[in-house]
Coordinates of C-alpha atoms and ligand atoms in Angstrom, one line a residue:
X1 CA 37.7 45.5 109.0
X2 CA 40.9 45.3 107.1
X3 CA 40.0 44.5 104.1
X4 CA 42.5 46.2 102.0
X5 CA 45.6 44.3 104.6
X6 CA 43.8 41.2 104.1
X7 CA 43.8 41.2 100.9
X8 CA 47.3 42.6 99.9
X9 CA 48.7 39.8 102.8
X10 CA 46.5 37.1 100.9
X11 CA 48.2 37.8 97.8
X12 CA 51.8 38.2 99.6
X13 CA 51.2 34.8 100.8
X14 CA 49.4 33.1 98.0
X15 CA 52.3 32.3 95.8
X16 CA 53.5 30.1 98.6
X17 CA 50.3 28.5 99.5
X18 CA 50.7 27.0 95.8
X19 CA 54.1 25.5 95.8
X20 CA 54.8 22.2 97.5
X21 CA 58.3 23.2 97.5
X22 CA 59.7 26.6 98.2
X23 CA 63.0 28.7 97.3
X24 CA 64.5 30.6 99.7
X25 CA 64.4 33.2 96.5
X26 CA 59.9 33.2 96.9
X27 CA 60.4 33.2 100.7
X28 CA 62.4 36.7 100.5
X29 CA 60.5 37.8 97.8
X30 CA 56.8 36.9 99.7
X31 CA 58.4 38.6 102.8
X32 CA 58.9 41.6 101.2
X33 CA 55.0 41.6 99.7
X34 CA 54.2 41.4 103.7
X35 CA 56.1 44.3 104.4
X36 CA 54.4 46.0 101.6
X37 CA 51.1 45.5 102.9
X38 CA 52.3 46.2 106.3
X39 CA 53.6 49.6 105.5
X40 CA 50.6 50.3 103.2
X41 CA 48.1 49.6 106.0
X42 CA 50.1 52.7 107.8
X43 CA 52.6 50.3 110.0
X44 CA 55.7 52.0 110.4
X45 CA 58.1 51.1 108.1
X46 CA 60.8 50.0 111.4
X47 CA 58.4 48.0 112.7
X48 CA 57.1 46.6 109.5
X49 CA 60.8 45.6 108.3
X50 CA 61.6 43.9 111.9
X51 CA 58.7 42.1 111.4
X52 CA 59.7 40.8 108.3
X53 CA 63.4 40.1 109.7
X54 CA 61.9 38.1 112.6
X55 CA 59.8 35.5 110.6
X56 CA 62.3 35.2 108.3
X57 CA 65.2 34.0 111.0
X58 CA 62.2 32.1 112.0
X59 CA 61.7 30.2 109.3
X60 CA 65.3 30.1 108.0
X61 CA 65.7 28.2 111.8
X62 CA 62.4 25.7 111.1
X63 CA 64.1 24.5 107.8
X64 CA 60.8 25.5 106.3
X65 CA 62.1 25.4 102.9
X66 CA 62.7 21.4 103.4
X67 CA 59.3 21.0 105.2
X68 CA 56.4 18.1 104.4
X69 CA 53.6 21.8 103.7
X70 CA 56.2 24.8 103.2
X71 CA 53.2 27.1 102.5
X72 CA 51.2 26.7 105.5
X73 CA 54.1 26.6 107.7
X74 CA 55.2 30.1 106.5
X75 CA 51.3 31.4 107.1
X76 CA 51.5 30.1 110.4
X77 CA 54.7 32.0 111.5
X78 CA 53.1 35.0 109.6
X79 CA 50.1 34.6 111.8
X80 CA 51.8 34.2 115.3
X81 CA 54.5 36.8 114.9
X82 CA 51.1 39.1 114.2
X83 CA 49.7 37.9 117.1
X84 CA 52.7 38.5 119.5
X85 CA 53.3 42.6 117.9
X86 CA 49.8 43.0 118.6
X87 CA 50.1 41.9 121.8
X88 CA 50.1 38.5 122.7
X89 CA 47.2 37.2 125.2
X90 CA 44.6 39.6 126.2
X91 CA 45.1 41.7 129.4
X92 CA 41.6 42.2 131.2
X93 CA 40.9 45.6 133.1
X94 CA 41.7 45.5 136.7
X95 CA 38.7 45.8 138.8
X96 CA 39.8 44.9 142.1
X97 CA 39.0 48.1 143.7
X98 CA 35.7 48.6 145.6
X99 CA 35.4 50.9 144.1
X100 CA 37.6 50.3 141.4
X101 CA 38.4 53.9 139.9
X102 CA 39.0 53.7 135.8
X103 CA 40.3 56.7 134.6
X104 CA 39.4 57.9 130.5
X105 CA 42.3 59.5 128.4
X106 CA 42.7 61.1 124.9
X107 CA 42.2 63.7 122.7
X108 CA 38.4 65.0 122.2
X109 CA 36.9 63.3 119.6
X110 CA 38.7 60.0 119.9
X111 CA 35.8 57.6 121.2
X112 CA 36.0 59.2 125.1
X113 CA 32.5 59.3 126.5
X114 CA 31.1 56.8 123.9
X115 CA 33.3 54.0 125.3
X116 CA 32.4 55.1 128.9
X117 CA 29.2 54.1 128.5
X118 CA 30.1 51.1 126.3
X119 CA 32.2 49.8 129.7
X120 CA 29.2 51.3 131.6
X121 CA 27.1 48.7 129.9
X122 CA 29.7 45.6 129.4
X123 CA 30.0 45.9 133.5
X124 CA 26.7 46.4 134.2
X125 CA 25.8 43.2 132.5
X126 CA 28.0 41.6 134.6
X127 CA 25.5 41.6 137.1
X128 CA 28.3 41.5 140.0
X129 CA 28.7 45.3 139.1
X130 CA 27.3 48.3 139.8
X131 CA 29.1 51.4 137.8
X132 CA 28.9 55.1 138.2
X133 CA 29.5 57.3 134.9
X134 CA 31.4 60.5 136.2
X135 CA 31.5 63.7 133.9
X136 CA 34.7 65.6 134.2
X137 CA 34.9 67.9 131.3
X138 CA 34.9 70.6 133.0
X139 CA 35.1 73.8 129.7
X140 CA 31.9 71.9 127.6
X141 CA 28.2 71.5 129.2
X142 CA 27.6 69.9 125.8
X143 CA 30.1 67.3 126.4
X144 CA 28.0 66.9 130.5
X145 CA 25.2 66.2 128.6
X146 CA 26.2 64.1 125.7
X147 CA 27.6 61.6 129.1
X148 CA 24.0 61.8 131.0
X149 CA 22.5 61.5 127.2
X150 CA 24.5 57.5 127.3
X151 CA 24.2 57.0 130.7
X152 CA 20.6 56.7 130.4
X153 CA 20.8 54.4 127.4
X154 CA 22.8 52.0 129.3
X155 CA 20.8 52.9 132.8
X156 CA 23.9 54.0 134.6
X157 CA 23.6 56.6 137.1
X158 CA 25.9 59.9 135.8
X159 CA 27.8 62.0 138.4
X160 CA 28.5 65.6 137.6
X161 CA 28.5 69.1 139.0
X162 CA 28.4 71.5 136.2
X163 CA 29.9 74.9 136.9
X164 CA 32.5 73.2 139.4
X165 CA 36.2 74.0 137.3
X166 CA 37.9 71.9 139.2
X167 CA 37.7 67.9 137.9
X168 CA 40.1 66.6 140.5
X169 CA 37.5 68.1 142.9
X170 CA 34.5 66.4 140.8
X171 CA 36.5 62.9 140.7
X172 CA 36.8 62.8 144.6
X173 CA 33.1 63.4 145.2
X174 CA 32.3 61.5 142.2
X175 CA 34.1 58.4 144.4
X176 CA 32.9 59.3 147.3
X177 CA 29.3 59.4 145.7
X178 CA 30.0 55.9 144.4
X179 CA 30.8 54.4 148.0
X180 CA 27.8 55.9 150.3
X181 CA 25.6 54.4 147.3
X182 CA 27.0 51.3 146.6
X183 CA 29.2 51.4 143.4
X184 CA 31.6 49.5 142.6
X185 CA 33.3 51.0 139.7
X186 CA 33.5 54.3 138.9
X187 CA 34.3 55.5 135.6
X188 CA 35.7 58.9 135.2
X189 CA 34.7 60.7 131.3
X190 CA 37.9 63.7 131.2
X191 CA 38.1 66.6 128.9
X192 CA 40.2 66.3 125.7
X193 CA 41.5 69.1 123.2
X194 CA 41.7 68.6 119.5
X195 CA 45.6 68.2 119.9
X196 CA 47.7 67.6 123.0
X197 CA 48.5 70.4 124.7
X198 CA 50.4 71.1 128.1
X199 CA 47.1 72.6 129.9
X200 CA 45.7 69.1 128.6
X201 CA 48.1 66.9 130.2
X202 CA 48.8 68.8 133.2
X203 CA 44.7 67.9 134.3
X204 CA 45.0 64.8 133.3
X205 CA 48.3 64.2 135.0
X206 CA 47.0 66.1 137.8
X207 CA 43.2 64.0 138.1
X208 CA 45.6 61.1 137.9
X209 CA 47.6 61.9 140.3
X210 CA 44.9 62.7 143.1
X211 CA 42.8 59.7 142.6
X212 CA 45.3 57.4 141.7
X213 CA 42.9 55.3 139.4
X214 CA 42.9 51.2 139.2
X215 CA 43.2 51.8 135.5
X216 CA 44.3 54.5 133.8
X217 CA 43.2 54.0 129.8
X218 CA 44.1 55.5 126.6
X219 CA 41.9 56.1 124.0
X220 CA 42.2 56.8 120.4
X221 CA 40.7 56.9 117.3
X222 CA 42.0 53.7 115.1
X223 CA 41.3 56.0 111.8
X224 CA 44.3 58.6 112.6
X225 CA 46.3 55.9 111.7
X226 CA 50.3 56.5 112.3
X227 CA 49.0 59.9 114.4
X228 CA 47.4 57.5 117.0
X229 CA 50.6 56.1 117.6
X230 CA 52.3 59.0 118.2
X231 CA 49.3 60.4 120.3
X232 CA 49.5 57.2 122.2
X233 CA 53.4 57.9 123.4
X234 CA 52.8 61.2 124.4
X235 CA 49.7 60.3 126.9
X236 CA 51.9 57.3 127.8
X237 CA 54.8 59.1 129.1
X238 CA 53.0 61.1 131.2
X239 CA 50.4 58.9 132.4
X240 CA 52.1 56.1 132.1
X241 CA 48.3 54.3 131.5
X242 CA 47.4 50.6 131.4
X243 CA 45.8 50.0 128.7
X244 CA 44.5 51.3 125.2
X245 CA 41.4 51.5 123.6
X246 CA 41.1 51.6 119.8
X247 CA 37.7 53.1 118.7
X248 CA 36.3 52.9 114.8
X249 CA 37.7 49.5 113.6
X250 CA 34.4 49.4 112.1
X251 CA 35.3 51.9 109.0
X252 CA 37.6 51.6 106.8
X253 CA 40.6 52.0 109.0
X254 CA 44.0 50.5 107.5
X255 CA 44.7 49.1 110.8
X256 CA 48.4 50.3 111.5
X257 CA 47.4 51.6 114.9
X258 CA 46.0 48.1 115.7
X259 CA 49.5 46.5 114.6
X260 CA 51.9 48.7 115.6
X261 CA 50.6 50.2 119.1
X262 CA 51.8 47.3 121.6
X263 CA 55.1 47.4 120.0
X264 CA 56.0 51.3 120.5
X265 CA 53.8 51.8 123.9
X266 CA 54.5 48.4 125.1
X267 CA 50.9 48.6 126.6
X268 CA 48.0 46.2 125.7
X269 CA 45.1 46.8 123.3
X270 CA 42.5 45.7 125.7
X271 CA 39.7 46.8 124.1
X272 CA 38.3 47.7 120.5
X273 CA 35.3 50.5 119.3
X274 CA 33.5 48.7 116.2
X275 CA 30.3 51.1 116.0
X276 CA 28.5 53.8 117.4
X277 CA 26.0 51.4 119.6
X278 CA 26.0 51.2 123.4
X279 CA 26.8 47.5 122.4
X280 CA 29.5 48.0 119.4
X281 CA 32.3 47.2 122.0
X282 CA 35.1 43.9 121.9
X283 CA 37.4 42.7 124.5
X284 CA 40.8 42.7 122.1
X285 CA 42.5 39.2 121.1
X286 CA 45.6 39.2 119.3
X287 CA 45.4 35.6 117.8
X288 CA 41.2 36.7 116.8
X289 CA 42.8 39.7 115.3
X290 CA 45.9 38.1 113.4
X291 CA 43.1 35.5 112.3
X292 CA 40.5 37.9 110.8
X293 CA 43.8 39.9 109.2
X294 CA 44.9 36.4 107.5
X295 CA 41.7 35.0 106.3
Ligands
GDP1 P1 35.1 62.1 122.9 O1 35.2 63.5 122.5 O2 36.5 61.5 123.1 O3 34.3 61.9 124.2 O4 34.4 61.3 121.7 P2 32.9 60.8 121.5 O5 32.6 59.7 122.4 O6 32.0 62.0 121.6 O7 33.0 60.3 120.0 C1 33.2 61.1 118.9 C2 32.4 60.6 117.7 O8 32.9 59.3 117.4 C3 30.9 60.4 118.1 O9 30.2 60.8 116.9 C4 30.8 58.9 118.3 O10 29.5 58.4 118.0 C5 31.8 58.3 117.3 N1 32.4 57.0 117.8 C6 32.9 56.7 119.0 N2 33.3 55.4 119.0 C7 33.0 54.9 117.7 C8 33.2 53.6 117.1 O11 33.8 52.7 117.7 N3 32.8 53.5 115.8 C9 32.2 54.6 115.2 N4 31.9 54.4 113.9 N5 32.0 55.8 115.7 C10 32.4 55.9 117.0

């Protein structure tokens, strides 16, 4: 996962690790390696350069040129102004409905049904929970299917009524299937088009809108890079969701979407995608990221 940041950061910061003391010349010079790497990786090149700015005031206000380990103090900055654009502390999901109604987002393609059942699954193990997979793509029986195909991987009950057009119609009898039976979270697969369109975010807006979901989450393909960013604003003003989910960290994604999401949706990564497995699924921490990025 990131190997190609990792590296190019490792050698940013490498020529300080070396020196007991440092110049404020190889400070200005390292920083600008790190926003090299950042903008390489597919940061943005705003958010890459207030990066840089920020650790540098930082340090310039630690007196880490006059410090007993220069090197490691200028890592450590690096490290925790990482942690803080990707997010901070990680935001759990709010389940405090009964049932607690998560609502899916995003374009088709993006990771959509294959997280459902991943959260299907990380729930259910919970033992204290009892979900209920809904299917409310309402224009592809495959995509019905492909949810009943997962929800009996993860043995979670599916909800859907194929040949009903109407998904706000499916949602409320999906939640009121989930309280005669004893569900306590219920969450809702939607349709997505291969780019955002009105028709798209008018059902969306409009599902959301009826069943006024616990949790309303985004998600999006890691691999589309500086697109998934993009994606991610467009979904958020209109949805205004809680939280994002980045799916495919496990190829060989550069990882801008993973640094530079929190900072232009102000939303939390709460979740990552690292395979194709019912299990391939992480709860998101910044400082665990920041730390893997850094070595
Ligand atoms: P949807 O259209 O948004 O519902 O997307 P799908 O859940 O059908 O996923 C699209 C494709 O991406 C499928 O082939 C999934 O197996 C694959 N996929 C989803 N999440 C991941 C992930 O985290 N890693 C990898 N490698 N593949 C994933």
């Amino acid at each position: 996962m990131f190997d190609s940041l990792s590296d190019k950061l490792d050698n940013a910061l490498h020529v300080l690790k070396g020196h007991g003391q440092i110049t404020e010349v190889n400070v200005a010079e390292t920083l600008k390696e790190v926003r090299r790497a950042l903008v390489d990786a597919d940061v943005n090149y705003k958010i890459a350069k207030d990066f840089t700015n920020t650790v540098k005031e930082k340090a310039l206000g630690q007196d880490v040129l006059t410090a007993l380990k220069p090197g490691q103090m200028m890592v450590k900055l690096v490290k925790d102004e990482l942690t803080q654009l990707m997010g901070g502390e990680a935001e759990g999901i709010n389940l405090s409905g009964d049932p607690s109604v998560i609502l899916m987002s995003g374009l088709q393609g993006s990771g959509k049904t294959t997280f459902s059942g991943k959260l299907a699954n990380f729930l259910k193990n919970k033992k204290t929970k009892k979900p209920l997979l809904v299917a409310c793509d309402v224009y592809r029986p495959a995509a019905i299917n492909q949810l009943h195909v997962v929800g009996e991987q993860v043995g979670v009950e599916v909800f859907s009524d194929e040949g009903n057009q109407d998904p706000v119609a499916i949602s409320k009898a999906a939640i009121a299937h989930a309280k005669q039976n004893g569900h306590n979270v219920v969450i809702i697969d939607t349709a997505g088009r291969l780019a955002v369109d009105e028709a798209m975010m008018t059902e969306i807006s409009n599902i959301h809108e009826a069943i006024q979901p616990h949790e309303t989450l985004f998600v999006v393909d890691s691999m589309t890079g500086q697109d998934a960013v993009n994606t991610a604003k467009t979904f958020n003003e209109r949805l205004n969701f809680d939280g994002v989910i980045l799916t495919k960290l496990d190829g060989d994604t550069r990882g801008g979407a993973a640094i530079s999401i929190k900072s232009v949706v102000n939303k939390p990564i709460k979740f990552i995608g690292t395979g194709e497995k019912m299990d391939a699924l992480d709860v998101f921490y910044p400082d665990r990221m920041a730390d893997r990025i850094l070595g």
